[in-house]
PDB file of C-alpha atoms in Angstrom:
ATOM      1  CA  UNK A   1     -12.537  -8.343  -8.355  1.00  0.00           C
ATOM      2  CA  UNK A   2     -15.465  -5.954  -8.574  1.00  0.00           C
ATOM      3  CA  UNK A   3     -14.924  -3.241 -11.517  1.00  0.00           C
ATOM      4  CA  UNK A   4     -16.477   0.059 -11.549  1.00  0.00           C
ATOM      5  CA  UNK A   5     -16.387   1.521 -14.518  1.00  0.00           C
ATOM      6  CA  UNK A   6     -16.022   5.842 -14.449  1.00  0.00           C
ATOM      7  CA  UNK A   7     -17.103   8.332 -17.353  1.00  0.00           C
ATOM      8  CA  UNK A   8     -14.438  10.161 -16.435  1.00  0.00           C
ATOM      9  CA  UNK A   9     -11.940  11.346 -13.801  1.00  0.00           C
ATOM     10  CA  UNK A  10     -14.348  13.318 -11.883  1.00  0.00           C
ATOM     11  CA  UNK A  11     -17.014  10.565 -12.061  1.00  0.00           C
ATOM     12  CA  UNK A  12     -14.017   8.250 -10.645  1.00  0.00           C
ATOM     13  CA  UNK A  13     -13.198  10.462  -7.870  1.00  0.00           C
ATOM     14  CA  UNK A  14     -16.527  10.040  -7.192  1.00  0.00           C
ATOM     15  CA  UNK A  15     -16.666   6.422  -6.970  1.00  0.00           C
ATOM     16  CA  UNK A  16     -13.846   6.017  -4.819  1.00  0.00           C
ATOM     17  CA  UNK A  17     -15.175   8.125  -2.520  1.00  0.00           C
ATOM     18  CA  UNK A  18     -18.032   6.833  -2.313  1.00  0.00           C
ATOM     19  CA  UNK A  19     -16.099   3.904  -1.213  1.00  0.00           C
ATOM     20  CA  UNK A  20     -14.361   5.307   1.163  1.00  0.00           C
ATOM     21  CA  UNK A  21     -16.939   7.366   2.787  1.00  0.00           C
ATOM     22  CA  UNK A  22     -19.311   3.516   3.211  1.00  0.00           C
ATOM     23  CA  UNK A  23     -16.443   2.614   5.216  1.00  0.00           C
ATOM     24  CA  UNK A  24     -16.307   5.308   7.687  1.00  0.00           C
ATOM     25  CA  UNK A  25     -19.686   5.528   8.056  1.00  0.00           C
ATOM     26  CA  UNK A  26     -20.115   1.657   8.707  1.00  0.00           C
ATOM     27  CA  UNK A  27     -16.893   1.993  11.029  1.00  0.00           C
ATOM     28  CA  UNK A  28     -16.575   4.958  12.310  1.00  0.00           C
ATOM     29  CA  UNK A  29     -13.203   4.189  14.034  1.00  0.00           C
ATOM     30  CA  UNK A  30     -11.727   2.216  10.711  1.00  0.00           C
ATOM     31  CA  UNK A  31      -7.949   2.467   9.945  1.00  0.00           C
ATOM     32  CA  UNK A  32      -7.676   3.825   6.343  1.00  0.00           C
ATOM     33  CA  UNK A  33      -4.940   3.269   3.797  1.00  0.00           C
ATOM     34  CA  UNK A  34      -4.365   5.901   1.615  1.00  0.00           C
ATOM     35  CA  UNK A  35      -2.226   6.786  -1.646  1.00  0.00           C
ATOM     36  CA  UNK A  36      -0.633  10.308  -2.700  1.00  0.00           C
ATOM     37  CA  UNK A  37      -0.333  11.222  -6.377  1.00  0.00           C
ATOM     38  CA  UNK A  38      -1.863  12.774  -8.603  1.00  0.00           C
ATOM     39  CA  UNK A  39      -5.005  10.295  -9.047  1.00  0.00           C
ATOM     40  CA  UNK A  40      -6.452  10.387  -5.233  1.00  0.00           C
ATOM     41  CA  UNK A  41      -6.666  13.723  -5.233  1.00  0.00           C
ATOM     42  CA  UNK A  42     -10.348  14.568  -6.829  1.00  0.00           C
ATOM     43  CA  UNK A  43     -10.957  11.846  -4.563  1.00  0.00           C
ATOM     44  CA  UNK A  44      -9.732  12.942  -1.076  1.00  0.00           C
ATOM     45  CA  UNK A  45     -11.972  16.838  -3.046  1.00  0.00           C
ATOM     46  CA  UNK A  46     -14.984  14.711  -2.865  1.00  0.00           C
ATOM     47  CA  UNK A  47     -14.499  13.514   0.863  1.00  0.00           C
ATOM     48  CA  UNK A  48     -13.594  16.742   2.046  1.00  0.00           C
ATOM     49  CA  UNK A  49     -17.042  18.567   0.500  1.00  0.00           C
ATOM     50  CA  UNK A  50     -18.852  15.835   2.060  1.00  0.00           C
ATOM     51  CA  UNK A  51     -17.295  16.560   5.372  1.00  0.00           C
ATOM     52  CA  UNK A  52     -18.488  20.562   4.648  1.00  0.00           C
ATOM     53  CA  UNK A  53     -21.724  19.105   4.493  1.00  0.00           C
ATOM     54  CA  UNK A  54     -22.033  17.544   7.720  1.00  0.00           C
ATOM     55  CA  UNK A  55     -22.096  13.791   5.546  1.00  0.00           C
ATOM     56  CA  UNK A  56     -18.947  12.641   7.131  1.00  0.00           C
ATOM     57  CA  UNK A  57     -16.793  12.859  10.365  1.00  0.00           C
ATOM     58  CA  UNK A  58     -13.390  11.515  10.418  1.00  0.00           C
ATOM     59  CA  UNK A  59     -12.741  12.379  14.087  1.00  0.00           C
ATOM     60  CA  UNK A  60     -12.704   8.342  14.905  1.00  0.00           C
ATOM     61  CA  UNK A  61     -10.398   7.982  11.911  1.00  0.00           C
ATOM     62  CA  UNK A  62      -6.787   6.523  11.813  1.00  0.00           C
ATOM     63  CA  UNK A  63      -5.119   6.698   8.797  1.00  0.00           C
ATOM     64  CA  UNK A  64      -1.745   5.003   7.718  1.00  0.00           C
ATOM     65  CA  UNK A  65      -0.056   5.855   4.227  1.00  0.00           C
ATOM     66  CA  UNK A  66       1.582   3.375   2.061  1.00  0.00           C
ATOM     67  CA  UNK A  67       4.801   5.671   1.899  1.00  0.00           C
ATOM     68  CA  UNK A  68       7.466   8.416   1.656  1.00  0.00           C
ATOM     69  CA  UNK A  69      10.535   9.582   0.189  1.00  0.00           C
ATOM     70  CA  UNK A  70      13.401   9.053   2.185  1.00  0.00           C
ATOM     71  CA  UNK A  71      15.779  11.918   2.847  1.00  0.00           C
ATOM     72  CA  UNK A  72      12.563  14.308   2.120  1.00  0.00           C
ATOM     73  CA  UNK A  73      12.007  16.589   5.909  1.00  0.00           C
ATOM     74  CA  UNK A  74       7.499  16.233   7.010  1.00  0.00           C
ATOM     75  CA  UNK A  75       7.273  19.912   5.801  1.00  0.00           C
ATOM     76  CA  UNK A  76       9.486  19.561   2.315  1.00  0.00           C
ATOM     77  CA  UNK A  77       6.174  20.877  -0.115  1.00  0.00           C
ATOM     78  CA  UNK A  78       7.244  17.195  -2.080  1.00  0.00           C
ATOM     79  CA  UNK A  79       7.152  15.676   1.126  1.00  0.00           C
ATOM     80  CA  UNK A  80       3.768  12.593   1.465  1.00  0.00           C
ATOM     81  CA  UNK A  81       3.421  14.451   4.714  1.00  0.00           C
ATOM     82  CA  UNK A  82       2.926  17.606   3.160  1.00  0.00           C
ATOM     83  CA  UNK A  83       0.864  16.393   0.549  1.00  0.00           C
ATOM     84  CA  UNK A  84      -1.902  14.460   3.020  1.00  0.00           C
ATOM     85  CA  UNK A  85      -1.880  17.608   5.006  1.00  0.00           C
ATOM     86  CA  UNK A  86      -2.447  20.000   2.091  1.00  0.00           C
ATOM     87  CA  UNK A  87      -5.278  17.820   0.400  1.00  0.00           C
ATOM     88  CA  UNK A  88      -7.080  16.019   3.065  1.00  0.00           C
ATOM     89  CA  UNK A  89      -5.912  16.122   6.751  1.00  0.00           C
ATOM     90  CA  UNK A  90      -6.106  19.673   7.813  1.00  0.00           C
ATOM     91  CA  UNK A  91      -9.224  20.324   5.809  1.00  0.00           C
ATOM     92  CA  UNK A  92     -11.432  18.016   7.720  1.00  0.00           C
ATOM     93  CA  UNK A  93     -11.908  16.901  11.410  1.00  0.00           C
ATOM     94  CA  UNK A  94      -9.116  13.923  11.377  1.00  0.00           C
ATOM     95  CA  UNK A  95      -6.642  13.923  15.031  1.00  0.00           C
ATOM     96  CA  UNK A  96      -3.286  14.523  14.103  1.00  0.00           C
ATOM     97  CA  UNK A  97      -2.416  12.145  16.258  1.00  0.00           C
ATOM     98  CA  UNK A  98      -4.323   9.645  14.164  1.00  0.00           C
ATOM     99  CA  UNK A  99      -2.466   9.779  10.693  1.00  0.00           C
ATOM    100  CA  UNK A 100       0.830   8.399  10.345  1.00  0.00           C
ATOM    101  CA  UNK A 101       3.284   7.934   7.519  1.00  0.00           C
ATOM    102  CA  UNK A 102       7.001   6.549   7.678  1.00  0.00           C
ATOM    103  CA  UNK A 103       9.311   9.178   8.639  1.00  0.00           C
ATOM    104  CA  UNK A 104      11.429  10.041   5.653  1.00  0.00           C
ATOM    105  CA  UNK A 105      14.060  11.369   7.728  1.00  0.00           C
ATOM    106  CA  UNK A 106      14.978   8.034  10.117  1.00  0.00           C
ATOM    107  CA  UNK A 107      18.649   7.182   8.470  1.00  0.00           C
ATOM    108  CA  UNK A 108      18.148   3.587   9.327  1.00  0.00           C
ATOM    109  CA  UNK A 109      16.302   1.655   6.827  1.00  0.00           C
ATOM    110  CA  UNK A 110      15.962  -1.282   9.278  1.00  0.00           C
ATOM    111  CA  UNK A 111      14.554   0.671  12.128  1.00  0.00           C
ATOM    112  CA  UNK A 112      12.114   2.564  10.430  1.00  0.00           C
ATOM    113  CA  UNK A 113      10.775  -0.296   8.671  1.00  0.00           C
ATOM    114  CA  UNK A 114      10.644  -2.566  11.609  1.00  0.00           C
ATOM    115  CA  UNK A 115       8.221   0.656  13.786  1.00  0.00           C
ATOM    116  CA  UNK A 116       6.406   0.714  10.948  1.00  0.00           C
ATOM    117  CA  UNK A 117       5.206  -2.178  10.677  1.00  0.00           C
ATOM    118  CA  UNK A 118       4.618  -2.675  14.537  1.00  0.00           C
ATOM    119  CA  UNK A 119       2.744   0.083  13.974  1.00  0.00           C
ATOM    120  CA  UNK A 120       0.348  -1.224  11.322  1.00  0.00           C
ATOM    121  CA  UNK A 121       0.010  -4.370  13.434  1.00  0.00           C
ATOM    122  CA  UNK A 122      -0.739  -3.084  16.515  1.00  0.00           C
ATOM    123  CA  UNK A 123      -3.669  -0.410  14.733  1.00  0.00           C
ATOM    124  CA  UNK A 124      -5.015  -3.986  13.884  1.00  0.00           C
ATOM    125  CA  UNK A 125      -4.165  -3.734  10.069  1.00  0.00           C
ATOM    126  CA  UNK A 126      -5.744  -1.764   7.816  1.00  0.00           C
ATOM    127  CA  UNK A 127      -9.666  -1.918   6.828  1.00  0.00           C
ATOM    128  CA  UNK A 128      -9.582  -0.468   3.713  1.00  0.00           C
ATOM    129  CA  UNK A 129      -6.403   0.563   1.611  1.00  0.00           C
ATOM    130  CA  UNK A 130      -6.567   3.114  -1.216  1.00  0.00           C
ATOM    131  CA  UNK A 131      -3.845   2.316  -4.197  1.00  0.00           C
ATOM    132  CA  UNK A 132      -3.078   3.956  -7.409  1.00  0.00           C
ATOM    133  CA  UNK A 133      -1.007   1.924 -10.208  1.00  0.00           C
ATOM    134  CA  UNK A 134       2.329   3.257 -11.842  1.00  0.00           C
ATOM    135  CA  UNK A 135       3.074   2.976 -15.425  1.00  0.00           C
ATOM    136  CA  UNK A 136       4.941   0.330 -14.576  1.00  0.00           C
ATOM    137  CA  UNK A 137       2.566  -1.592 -12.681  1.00  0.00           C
ATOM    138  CA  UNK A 138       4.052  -0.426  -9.510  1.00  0.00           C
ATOM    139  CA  UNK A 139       1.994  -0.327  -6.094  1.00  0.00           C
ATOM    140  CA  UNK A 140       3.352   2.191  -3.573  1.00  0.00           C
ATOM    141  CA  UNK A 141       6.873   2.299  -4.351  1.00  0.00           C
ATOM    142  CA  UNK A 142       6.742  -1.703  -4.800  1.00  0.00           C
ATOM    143  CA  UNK A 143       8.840  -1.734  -7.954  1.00  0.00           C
ATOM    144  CA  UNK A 144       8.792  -4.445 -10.858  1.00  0.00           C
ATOM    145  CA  UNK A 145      11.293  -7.276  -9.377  1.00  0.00           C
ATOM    146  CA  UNK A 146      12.037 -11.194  -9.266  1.00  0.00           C
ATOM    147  CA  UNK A 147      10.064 -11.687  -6.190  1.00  0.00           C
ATOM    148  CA  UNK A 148       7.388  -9.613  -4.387  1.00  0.00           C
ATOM    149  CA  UNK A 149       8.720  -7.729  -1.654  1.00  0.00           C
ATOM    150  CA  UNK A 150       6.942  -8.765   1.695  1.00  0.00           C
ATOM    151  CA  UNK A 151       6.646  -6.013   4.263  1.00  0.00           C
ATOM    152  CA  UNK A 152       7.567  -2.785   5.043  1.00  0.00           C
ATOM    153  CA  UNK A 153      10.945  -2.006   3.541  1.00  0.00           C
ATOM    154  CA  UNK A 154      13.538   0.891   1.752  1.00  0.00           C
ATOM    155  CA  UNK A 155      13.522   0.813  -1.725  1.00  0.00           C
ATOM    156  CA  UNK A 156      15.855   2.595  -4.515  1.00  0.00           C
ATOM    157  CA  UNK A 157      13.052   4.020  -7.282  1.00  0.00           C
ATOM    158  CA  UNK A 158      13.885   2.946 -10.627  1.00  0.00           C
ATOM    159  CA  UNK A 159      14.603   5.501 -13.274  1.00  0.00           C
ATOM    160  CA  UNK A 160      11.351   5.777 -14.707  1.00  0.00           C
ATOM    161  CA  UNK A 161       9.553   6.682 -11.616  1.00  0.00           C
ATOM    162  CA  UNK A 162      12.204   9.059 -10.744  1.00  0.00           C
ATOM    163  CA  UNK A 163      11.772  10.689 -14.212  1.00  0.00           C
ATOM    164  CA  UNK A 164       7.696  10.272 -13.456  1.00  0.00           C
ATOM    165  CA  UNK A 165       8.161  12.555 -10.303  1.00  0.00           C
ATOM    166  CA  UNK A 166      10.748  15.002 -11.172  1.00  0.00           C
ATOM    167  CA  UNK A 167       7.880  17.786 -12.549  1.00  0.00           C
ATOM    168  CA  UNK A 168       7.270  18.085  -9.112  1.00  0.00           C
ATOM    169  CA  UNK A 169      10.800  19.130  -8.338  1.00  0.00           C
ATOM    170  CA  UNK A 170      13.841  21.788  -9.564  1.00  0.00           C
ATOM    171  CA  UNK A 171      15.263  18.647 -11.385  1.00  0.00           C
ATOM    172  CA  UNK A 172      16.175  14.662 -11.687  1.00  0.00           C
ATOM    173  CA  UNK A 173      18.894  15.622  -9.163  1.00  0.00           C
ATOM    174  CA  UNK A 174      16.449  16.775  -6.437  1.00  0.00           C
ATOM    175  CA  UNK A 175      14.608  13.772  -6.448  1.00  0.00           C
ATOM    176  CA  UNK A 176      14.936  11.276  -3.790  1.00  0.00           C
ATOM    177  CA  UNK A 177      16.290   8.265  -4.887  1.00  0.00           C
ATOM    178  CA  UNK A 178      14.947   5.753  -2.319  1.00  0.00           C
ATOM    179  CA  UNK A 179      11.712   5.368  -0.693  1.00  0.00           C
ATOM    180  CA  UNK A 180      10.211   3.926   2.175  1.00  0.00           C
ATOM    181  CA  UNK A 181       7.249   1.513   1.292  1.00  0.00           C
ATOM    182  CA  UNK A 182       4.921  -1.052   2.521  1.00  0.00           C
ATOM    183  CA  UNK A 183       5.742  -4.126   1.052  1.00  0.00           C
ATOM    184  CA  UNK A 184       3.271  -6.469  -1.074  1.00  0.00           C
ATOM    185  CA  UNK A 185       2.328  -8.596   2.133  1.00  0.00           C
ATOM    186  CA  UNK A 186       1.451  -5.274   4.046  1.00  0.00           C
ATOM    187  CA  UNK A 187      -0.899  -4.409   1.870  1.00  0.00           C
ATOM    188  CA  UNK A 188      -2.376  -7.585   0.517  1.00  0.00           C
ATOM    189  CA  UNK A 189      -3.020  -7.964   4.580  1.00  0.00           C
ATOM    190  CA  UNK A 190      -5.669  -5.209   4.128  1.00  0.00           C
ATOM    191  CA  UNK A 191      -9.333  -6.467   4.759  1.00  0.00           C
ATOM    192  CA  UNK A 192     -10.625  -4.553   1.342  1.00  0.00           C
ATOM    193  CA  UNK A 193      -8.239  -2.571  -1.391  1.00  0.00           C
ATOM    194  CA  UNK A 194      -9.318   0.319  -3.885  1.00  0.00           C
ATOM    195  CA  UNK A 195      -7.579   0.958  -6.621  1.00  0.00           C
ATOM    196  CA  UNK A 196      -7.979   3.851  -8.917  1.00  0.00           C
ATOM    197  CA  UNK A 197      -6.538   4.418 -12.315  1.00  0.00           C
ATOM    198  CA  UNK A 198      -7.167   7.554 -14.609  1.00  0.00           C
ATOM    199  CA  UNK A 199      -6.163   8.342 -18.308  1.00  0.00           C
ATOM    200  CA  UNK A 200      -5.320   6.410 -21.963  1.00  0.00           C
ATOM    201  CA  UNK A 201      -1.688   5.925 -21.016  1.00  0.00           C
ATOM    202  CA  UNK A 202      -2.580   3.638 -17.552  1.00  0.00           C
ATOM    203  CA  UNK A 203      -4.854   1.240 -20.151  1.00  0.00           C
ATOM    204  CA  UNK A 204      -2.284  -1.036 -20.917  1.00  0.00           C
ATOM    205  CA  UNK A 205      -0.813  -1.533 -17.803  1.00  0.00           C
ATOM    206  CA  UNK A 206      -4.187  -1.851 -16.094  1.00  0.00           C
ATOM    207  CA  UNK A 207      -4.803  -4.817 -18.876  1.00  0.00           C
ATOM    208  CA  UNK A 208      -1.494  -6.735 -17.880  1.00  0.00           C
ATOM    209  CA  UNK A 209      -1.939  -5.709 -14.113  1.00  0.00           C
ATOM    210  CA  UNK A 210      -5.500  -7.301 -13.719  1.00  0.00           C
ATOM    211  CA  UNK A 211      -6.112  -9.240 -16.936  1.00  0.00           C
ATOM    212  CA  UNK A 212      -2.834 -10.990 -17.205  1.00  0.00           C
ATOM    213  CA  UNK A 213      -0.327 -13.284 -15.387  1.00  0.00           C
ATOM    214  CA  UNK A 214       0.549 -12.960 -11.830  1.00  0.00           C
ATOM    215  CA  UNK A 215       4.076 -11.882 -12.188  1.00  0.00           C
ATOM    216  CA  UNK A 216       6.450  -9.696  -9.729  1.00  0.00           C
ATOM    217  CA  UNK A 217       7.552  -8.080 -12.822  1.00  0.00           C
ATOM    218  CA  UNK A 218       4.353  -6.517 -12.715  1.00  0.00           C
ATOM    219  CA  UNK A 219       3.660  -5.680  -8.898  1.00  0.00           C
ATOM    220  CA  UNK A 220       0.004  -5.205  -9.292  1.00  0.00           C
ATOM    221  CA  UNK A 221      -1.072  -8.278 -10.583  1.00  0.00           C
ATOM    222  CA  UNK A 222      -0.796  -9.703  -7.108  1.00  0.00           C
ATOM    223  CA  UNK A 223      -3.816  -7.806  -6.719  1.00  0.00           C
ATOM    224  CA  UNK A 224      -6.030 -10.273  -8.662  1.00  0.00           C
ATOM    225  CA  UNK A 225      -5.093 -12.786  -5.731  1.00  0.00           C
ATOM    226  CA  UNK A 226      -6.902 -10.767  -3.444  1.00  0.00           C
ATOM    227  CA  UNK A 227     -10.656 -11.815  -2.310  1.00  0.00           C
ATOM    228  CA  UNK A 228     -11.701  -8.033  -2.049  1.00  0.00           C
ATOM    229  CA  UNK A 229     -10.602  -5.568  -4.528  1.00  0.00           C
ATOM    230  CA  UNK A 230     -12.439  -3.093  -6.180  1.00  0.00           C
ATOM    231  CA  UNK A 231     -10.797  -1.191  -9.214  1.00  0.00           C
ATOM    232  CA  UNK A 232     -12.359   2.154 -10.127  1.00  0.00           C
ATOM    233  CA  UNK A 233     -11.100   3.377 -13.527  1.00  0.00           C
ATOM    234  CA  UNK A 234     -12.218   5.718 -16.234  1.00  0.00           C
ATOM    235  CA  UNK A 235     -13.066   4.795 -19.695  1.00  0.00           C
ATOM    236  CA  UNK A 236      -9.646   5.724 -20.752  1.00  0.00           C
ATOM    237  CA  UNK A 237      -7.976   3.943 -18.873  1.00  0.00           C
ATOM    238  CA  UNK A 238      -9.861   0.824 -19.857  1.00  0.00           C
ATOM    239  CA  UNK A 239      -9.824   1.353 -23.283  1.00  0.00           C
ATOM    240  CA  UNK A 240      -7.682  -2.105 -23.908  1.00  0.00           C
ATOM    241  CA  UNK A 241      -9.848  -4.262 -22.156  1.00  0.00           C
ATOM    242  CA  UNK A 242     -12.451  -5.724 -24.738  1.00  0.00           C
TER     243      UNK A 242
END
């Protein structure tokens, strides 16, 4: 594991775009993985002002996302698909046609999970994949289990990230309480994997996550069996790690 080690969450966002940005410019037609949340966002800032510049073109692009809420419509404002848009996809030159999430709004957990991962197969898998870490070590909406899930599947969110998520809604009730997800094999299957992590309160899980056992009570930690992973993280956030 390579570790980059940020001043702060601007100089983070930084970072990881800088990672990002290598990739498209050394493959031009690469197959991105990206993250929603609150972290990637200075991030997909930085790519976008580079794309003002003239630095970057994304019109070769494909991009798949790691997930969305189930039950929640592509134009809900809590919606993954309205978030991408908003921050990233219809502020640079990307082909609509070329970024695709799992539809929130198939009923049947099998089927949507089965297209989804044809779909990620037949792209040719995914080049680089962009992941941010839960307080509970959680990776996409791969929650802390006996076993690590294995591909794309339909998860019910566990209290704590429901209670993590509800600012951005009414209330508790409005939040969806399952989630469709690619699974722990989906994205270890990713050629390289980015992870970002911002603020005091991620340092202790980013300690257990990358500096302790390999557990699936800890999704992340799979992570450290990976042979390229990069983790980007501000001083905060590794404030634990001596």
């Amino acid at each position: 594991m390579r570790l980059y080690t940020a001043k702060d969450y601007n100089d983070l966002s930084r970072k990881a775009a800088n990672l990002l940005s290598a990739q498209i410019i050394m493959k031009p037609w690469c197959v991105l993985g990206l993250a929603t949340g609150s972290t990637p966002i200075g991030t997909y800032d930085q790519l976008v002002e580079w794309y003002r510049k003239g630095d970057l073109d994304f019109s070769e692009v494909t991009t798949v996302n790691l997930d969305e809420y189930k039950g929640l419509p592509a134009d809900n404002d809590q919606s993954y698909h309205y978030f991408m848009h908003k921050h990233l996809f219809d502020r640079v030159n990307i082909k609509e046609g070329n970024t695709y999430l799992p539809d929130g709004m198939e009923e049947d957990p099998e089927k949507e999970c089965s297209r989804y991962a044809r779909l990620i197969n037949r792209l040719g898998g995914v080049d680089m994949q962009l992941l941010g870490l839960g307080h509970n070590g959680h990776i996409g909406f791969n929650e802390p289990d006996e076993a690590f899930e294995k591909e794309v599947h339909c998860v019910d969110l566990q209290e704590r990230t429901i209670e993590a998520n509800k600012r951005f809604f009414a209330s508790a009730d409005d939040v969806p309480k399952q989630a469709y997800t690619m699974g722990i094999k989906t994205i270890m299957q990713a050629r390289k994997i980015v992870v970002i992590v911002s603020g005091e309160e991620k340092a202790e899980i980013v300690k257990k996550a990358f500096w302790g056992p390999v557990t699936p009570k800890i999704p992340a930690s799979i992570l450290q069996m990976h042979n390229d992973v990069t983790l980007v993280a501000d001083e905060a956030a590794l404030s634990l790690i001596g």
